[in-house]
mmCIF file of C-alpha atoms and ligand atoms in Angstrom:
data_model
loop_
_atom_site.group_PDB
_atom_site.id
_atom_site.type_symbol
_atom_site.label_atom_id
_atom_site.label_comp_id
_atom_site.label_asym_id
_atom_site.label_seq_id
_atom_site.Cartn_x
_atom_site.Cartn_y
_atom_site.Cartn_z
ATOM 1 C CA UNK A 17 92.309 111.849 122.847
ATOM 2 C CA UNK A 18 91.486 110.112 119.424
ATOM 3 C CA UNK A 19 93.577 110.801 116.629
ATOM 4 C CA UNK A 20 90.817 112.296 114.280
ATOM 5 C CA UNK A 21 89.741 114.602 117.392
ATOM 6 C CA UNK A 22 93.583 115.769 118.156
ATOM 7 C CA UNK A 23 93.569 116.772 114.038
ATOM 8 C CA UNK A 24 90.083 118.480 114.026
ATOM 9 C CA UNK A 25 88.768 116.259 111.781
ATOM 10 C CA UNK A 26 84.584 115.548 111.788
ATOM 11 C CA UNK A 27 84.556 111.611 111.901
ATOM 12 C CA UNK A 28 80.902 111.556 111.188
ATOM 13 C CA UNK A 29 81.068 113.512 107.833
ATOM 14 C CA UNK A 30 83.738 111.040 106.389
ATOM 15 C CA UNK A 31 81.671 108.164 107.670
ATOM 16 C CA UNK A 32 78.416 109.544 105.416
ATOM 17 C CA UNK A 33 80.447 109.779 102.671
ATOM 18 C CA UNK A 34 81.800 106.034 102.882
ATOM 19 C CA UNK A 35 78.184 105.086 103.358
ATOM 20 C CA UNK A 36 76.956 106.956 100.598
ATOM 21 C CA UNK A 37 79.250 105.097 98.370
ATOM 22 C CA UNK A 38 76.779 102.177 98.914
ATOM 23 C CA UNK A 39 73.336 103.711 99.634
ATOM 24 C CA UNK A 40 73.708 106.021 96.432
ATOM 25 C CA UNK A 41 74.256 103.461 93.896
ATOM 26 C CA UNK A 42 70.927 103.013 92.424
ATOM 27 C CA UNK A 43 71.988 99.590 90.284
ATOM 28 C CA UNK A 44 72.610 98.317 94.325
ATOM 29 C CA UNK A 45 69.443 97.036 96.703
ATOM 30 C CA UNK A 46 70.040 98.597 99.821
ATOM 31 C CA UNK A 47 68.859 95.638 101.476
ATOM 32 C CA UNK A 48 70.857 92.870 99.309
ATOM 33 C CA UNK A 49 73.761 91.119 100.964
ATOM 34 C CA UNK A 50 76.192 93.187 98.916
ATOM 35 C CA UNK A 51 74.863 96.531 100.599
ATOM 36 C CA UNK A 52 74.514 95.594 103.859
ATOM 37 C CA UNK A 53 77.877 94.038 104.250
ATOM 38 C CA UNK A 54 79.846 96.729 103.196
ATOM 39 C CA UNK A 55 77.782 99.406 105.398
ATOM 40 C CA UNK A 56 78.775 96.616 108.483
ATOM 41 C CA UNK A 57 82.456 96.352 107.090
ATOM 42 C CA UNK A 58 83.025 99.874 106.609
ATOM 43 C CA UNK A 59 81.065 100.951 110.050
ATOM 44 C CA UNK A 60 82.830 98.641 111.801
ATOM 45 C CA UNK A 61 85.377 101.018 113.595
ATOM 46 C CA UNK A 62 88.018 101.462 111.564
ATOM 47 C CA UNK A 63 90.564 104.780 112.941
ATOM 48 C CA UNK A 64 90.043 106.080 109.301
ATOM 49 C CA UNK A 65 93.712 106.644 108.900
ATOM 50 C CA UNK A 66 93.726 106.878 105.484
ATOM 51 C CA UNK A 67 90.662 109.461 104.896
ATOM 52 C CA UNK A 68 92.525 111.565 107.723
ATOM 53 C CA UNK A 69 95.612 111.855 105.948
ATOM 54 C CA UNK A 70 93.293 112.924 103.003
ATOM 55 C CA UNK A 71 91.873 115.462 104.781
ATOM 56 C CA UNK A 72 95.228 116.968 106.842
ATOM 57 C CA UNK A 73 96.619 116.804 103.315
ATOM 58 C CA UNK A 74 93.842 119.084 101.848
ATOM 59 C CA UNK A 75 95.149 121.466 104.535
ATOM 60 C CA UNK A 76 98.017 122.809 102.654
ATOM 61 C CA UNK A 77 95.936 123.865 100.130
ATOM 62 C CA UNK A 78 95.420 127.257 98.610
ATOM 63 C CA UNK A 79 91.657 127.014 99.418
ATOM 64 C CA UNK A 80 89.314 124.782 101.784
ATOM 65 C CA UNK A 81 88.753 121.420 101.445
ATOM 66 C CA UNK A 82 85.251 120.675 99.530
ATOM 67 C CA UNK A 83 83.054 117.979 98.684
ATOM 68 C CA UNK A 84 85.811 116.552 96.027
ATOM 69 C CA UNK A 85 87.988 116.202 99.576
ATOM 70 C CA UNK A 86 85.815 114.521 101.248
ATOM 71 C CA UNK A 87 84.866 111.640 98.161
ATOM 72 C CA UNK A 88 88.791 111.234 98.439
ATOM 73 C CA UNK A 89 88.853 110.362 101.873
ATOM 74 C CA UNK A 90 85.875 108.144 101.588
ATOM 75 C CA UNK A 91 87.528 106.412 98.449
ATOM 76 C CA UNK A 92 90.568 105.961 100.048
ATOM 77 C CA UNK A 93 88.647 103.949 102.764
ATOM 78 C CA UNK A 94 86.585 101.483 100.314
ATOM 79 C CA UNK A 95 90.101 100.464 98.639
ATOM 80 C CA UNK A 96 91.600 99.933 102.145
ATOM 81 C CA UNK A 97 88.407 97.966 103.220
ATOM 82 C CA UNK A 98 88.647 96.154 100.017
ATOM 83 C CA UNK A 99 91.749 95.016 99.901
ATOM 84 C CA UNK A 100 91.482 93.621 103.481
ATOM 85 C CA UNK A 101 88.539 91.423 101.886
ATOM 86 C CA UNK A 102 91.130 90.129 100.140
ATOM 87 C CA UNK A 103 93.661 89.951 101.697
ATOM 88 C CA UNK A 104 91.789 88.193 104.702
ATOM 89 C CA UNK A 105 91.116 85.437 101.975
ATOM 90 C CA UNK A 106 94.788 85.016 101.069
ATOM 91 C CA UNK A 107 95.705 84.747 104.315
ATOM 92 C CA UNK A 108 93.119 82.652 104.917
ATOM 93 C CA UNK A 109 92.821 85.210 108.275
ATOM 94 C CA UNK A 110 89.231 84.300 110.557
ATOM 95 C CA UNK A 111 89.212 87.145 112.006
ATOM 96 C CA UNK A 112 89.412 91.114 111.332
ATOM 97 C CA UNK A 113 89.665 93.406 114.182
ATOM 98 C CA UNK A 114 87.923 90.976 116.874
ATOM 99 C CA UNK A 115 85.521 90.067 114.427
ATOM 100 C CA UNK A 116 85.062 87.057 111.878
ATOM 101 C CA UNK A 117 86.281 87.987 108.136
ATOM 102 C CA UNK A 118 83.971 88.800 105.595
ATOM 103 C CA UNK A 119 84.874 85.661 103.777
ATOM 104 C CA UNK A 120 84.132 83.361 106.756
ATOM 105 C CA UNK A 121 80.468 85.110 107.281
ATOM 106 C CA UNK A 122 79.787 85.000 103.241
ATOM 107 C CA UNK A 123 82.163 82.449 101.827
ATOM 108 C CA UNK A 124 84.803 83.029 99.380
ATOM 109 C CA UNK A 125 83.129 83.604 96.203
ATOM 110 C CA UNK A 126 80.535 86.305 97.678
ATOM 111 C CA UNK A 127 83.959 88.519 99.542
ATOM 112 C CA UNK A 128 85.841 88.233 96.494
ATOM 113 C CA UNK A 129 83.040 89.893 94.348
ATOM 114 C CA UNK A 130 82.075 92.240 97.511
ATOM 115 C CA UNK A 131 85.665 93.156 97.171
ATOM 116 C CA UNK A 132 85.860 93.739 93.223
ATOM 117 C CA UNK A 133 82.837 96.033 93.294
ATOM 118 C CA UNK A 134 84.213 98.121 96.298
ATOM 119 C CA UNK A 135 87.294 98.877 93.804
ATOM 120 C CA UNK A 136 85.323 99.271 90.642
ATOM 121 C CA UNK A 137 82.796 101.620 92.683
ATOM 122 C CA UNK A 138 85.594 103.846 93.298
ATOM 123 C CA UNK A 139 86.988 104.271 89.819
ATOM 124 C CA UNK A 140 83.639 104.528 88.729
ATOM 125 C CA UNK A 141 83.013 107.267 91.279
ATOM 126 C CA UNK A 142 86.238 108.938 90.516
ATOM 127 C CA UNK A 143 86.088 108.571 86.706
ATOM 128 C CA UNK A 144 83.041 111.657 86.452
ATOM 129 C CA UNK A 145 86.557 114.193 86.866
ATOM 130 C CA UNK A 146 87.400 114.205 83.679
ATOM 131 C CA UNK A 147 89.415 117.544 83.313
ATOM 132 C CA UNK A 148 93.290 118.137 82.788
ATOM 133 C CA UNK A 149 93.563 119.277 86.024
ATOM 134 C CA UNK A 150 91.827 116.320 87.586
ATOM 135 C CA UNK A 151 94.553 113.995 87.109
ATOM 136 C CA UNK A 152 95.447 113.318 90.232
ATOM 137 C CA UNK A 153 92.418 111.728 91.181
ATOM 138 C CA UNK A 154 92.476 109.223 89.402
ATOM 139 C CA UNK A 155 95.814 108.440 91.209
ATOM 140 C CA UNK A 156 93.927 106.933 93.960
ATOM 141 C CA UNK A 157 91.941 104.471 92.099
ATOM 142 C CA UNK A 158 94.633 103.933 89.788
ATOM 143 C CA UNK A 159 98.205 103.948 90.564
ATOM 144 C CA UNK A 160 97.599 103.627 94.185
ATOM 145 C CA UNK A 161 95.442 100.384 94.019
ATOM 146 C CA UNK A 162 97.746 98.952 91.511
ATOM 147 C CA UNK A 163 100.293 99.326 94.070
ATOM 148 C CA UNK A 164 98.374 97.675 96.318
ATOM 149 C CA UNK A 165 97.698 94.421 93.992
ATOM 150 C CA UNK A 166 101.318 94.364 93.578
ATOM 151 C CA UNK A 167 102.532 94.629 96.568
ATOM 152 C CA UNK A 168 100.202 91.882 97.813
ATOM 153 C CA UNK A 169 101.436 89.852 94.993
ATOM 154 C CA UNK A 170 105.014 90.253 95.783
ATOM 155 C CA UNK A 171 104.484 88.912 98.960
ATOM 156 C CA UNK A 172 102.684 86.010 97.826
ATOM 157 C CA UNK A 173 105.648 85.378 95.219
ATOM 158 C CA UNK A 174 107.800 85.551 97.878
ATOM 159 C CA UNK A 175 106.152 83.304 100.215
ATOM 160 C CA UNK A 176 108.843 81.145 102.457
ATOM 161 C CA UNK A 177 111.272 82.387 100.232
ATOM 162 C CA UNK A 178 114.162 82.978 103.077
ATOM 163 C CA UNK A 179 116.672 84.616 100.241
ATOM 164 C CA UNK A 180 114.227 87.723 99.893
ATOM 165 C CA UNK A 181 116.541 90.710 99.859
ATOM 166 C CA UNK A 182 116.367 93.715 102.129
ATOM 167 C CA UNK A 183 115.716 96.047 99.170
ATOM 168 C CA UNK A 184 112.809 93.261 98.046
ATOM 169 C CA UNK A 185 110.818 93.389 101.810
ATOM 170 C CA UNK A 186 111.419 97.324 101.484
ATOM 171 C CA UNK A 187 109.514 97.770 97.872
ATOM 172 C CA UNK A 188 107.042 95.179 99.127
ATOM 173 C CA UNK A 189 106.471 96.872 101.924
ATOM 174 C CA UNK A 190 106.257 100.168 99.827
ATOM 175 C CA UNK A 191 103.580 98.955 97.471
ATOM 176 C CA UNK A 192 101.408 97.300 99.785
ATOM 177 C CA UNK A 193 101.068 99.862 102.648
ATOM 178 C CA UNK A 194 103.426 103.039 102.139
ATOM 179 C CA UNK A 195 102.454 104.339 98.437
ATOM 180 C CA UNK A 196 98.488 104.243 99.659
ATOM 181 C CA UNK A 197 99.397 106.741 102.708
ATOM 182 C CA UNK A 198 101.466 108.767 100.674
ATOM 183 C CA UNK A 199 98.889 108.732 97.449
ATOM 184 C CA UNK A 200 96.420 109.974 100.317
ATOM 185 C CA UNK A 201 98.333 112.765 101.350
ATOM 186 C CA UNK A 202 99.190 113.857 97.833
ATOM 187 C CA UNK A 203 95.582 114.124 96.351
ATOM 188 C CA UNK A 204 94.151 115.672 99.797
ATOM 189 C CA UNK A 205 96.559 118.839 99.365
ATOM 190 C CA UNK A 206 95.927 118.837 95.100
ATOM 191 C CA UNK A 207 92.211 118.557 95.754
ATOM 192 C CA UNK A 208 92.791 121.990 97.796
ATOM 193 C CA UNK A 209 95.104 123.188 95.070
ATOM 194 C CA UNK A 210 98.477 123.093 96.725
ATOM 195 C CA UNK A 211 101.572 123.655 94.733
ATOM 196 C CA UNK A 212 102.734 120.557 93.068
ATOM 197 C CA UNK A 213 105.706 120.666 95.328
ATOM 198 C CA UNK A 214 104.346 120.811 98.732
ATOM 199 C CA UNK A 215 101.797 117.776 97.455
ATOM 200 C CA UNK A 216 105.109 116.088 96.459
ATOM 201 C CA UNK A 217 106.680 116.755 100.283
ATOM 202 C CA UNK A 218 103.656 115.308 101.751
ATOM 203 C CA UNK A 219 103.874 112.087 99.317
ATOM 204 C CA UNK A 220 107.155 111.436 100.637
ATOM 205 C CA UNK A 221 106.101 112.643 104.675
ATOM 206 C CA UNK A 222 103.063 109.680 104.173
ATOM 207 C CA UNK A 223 105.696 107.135 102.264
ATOM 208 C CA UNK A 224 107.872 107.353 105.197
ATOM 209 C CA UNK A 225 105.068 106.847 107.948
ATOM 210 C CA UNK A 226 104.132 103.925 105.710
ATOM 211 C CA UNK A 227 106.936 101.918 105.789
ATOM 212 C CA UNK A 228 107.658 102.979 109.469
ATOM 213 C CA UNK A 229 103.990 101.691 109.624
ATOM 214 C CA UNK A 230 104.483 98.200 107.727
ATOM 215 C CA UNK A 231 107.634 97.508 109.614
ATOM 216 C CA UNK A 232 105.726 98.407 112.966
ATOM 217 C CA UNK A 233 102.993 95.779 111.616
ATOM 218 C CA UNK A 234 105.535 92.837 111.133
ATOM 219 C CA UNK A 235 107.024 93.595 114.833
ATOM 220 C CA UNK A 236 103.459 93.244 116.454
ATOM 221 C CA UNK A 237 103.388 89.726 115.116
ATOM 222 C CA UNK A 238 106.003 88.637 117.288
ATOM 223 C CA UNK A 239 105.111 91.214 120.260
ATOM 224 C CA UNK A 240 101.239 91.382 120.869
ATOM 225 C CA UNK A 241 98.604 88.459 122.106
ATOM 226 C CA UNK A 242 96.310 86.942 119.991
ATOM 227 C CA UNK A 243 93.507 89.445 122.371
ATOM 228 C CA UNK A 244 95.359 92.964 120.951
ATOM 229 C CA UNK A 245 96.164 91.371 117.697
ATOM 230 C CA UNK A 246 92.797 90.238 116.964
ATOM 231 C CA UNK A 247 94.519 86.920 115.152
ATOM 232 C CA UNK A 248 96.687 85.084 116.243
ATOM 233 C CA UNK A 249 100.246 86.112 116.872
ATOM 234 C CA UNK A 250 102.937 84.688 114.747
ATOM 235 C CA UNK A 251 100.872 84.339 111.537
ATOM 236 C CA UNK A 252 103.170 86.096 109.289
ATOM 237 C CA UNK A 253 105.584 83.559 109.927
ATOM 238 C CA UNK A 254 102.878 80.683 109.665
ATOM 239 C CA UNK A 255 102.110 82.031 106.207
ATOM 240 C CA UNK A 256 105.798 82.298 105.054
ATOM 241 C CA UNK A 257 106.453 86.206 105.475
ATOM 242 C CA UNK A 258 109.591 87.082 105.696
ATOM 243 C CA UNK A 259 109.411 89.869 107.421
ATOM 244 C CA UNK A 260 112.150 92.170 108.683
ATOM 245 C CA UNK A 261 112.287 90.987 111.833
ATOM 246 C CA UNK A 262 113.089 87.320 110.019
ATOM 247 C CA UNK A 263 115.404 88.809 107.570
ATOM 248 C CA UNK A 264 117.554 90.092 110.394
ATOM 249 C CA UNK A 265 117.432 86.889 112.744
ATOM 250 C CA UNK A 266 118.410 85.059 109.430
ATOM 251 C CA UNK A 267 121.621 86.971 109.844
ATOM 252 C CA UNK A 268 122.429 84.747 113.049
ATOM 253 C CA UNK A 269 124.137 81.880 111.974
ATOM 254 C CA UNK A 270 122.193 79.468 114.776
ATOM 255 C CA UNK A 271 118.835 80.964 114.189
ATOM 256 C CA UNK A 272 119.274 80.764 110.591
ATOM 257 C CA UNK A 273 118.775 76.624 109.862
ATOM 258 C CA UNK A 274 115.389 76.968 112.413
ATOM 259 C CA UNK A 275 113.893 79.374 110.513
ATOM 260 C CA UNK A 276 114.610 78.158 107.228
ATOM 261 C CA UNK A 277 112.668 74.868 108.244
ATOM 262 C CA UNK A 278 109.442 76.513 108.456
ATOM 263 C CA UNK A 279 107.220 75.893 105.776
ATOM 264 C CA UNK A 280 103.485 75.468 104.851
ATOM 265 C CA UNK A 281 103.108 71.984 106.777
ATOM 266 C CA UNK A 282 105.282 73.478 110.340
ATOM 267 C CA UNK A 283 103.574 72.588 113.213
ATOM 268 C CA UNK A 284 102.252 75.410 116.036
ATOM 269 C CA UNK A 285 105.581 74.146 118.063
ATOM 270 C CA UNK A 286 107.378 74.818 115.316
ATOM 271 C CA UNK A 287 106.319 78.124 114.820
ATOM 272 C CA UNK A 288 105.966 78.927 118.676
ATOM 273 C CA UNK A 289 109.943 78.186 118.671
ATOM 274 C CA UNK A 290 111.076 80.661 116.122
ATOM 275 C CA UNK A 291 108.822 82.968 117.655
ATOM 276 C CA UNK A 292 110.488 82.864 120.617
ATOM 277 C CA UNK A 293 113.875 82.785 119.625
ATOM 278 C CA UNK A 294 113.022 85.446 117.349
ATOM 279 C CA UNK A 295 112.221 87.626 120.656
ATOM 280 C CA UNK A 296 115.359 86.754 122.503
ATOM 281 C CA UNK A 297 117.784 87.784 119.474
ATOM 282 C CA UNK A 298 117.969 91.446 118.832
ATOM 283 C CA UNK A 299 115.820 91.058 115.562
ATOM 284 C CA UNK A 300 113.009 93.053 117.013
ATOM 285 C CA UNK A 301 115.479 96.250 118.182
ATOM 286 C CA UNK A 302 117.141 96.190 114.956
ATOM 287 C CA UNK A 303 113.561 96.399 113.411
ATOM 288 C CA UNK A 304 112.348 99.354 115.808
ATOM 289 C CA UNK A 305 115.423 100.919 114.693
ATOM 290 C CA UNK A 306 114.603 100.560 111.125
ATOM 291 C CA UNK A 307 111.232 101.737 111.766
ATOM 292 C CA UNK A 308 112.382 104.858 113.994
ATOM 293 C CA UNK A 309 114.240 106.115 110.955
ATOM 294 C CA UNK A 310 111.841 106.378 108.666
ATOM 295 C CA UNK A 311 110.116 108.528 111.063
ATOM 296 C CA UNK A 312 113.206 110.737 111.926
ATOM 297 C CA UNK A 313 112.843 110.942 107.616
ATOM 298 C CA UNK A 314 109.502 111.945 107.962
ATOM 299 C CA UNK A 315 110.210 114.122 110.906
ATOM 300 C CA UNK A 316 112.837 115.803 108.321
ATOM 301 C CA UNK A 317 109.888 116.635 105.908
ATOM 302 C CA UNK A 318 107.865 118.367 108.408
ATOM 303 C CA UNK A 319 110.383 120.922 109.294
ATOM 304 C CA UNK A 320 110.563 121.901 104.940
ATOM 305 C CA UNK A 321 106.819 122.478 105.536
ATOM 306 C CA UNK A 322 106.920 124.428 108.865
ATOM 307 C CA UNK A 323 105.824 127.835 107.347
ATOM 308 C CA UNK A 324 102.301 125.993 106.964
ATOM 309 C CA UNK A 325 100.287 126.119 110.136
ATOM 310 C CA UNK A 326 98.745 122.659 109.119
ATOM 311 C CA UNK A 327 102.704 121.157 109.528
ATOM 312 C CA UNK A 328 101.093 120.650 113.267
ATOM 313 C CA UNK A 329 99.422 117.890 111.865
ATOM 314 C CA UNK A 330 101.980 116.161 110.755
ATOM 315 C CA UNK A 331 103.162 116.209 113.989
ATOM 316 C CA UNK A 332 100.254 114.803 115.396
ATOM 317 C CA UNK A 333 100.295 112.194 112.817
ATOM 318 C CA UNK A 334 104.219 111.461 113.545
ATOM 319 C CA UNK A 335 103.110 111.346 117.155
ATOM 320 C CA UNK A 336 100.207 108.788 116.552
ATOM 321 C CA UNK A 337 102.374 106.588 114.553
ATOM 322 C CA UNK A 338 105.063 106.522 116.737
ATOM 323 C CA UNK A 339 102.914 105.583 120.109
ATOM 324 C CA UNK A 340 100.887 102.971 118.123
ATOM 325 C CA UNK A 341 100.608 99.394 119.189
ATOM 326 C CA UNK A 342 97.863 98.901 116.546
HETATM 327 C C1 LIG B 1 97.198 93.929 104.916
HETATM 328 O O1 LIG B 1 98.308 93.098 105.023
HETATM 329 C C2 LIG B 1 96.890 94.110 103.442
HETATM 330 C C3 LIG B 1 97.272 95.125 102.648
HETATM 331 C C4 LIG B 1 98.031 96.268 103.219
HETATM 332 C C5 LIG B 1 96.959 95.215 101.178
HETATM 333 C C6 LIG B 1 96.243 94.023 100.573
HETATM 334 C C7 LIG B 1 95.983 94.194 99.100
HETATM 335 C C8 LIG B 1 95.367 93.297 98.323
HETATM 336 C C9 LIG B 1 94.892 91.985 98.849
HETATM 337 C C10 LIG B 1 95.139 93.591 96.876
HETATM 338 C C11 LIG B 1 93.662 93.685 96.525
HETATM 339 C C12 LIG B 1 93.261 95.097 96.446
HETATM 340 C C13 LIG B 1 92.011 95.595 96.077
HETATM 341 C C14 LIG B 1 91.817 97.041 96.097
HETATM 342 C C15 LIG B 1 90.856 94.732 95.714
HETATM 343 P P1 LIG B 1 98.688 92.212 106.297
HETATM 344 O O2 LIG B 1 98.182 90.832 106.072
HETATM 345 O O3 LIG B 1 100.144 92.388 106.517
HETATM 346 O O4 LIG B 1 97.950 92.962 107.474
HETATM 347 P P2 LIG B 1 96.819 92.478 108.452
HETATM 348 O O5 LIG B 1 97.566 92.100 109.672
HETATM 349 O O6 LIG B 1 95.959 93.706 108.674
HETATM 350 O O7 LIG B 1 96.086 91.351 107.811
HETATM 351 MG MG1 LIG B 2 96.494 89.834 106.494
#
């Protein structure tokens, strides 16, 4: 069963909403190459993790979800679809799921614009809530992409650097993938008017299936073919990630000096080596290990909200991420 069936959860209403994003700006052509490359981006099969969380959020609410529920979820798609524009052009990545990047069909210039105005769209769609107790919505095209630019950035900073700090990959990891989840999670239940304390449980429930997330992410490099991957395996390490799988097999004295030779010019043999001494060192255990206790953390949350019926969909959400190999 798909995940958004298993929650309940209407697909084809959240996909409307994404493509009314596009279709309903008036200063857009709907036939311009703007337009029609976001409707094929944004239709082209995402799981719509994000908008679900939304949505299961808005479920601990003291009323139903509305319309303003379902703009959040379709918001929270355009900045995940918009920062993969751009971050497909840092990592100078080919392909996205199977298919060639935006950047490679348009060029650079043309994805980095398509990608601005996917983030500006959103905080000029979120911008007409104005009141007090609208706040929060403004979260998601605020703080949460913020997060996302910073987290992106720290990586780049970081690049090769093989003295990056456990605590360092943790609050990169945190702003580039966790704080998005959890900033989902948080405005789906206030959009529903939940108590500011149950919104705050489910910030830290989507934080922690973030990072378990991320961390799953960075063990799939090493893990999965090129075929379930849909790029090539081993191209964090190609691009100077230092991911926690690295950061613990820099803890082994012998794998140490290898690793630490990789850089921007490392050949494919290079890189095919450290990948597979990567695999035979217990790197990847210590990583699942990492990554299985920020879901017993998130499993910890759930039982705090168990006098909610919807705390069933937490569990299916723990469930999802914890089977997922991608
Ligand atoms: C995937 O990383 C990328 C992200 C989680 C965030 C990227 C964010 C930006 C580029 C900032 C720009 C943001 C906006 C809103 C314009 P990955 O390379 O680890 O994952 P992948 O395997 O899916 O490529
Ligand atoms: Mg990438």
């Amino acid at each position: 069963m798909k995940l958004h069936e298993a929650l309940n959860i209407d697909l084809n209403e959240i996909n409307r909403e994404i493509k009314n994003l596009v279709t309903h700006d008036k200063d857009v052509p709907k036939k311009s190459q703007l337009a029609q490359s976001i409707l094929e981006l944004t239709g082209s099969g995402g799981k719509r993790l994000r908008p679900l969380m939304v949505i299961v959020g808005s479920r601990f609410g003291l009323r139903p979800a509305g319309r303003r529920t379902l703009q959040l979820s379709a918001a929270a798609e355009f900045i995940h679809v918009a920062s993969l524009i751009h971050d497909d052009i840092i990592d100078n990545a080919e392909l996205r799921r199977g298919e060639p990047a935006l950047h490679i069909k348009t060029g650079i210039l043309s994805a980095v614009h398509i990608g601005n105005y996917m983030s500006a769209r959103i905080i000029e769609l979120l911008s007409k809530y104005t009141g007090d107790k609208d706040r929060y919505v403004h979260d998601l095209s605020s703080v949460a992409t913020s997060q996302l630019c910073l987290g992106e950035y720290q990586q780049l900073e970081h690049a090769f650097d093989y003295d990056l700090t456990l605590e360092q990959y943790l609050e990169k990891s945190r702003n580039k993938t966790a704080l998005l989840m959890a900033t989902c999670l948080r405005v789906g239940a206030l959009s529903a008017e939940s108590s500011t304390e149950t919104a705050q449980l489910l910030y830290d429930f989507g934080e922690a299936l973030g990072m378990s997330f991320q961390i799953q992410d960075d063990i799939l490099d090493f893990t999965q073919s090129a075929d379930v991957l849909g790029k090539p395996a081993g191209s964090d390490l190609r691009h100077g990630q230092v991911t926690l799988p690295v950061l613990f097999a820099l803890e082994d004295a012998e794998l140490a000096p290898v690793i630490r030779r990789i850089g921007p010019g490392s050949s494919p043999a290079d890189i095919e080596q450290v990948l597979e001494l990567v695999r035979a060192s217990d790197a990847l255990t210590r990583s699942e290990a990492v990554s299985q206790d920020y879901l017993a953390r998130a499993a910890a949350i759930v039982e705090q909200l168990s006098s909610f019926p919807a705390h069933a969909d937490l569990n299916i959400l723990l469930e999802y991420f914890a089977g997922r190999d991608r």
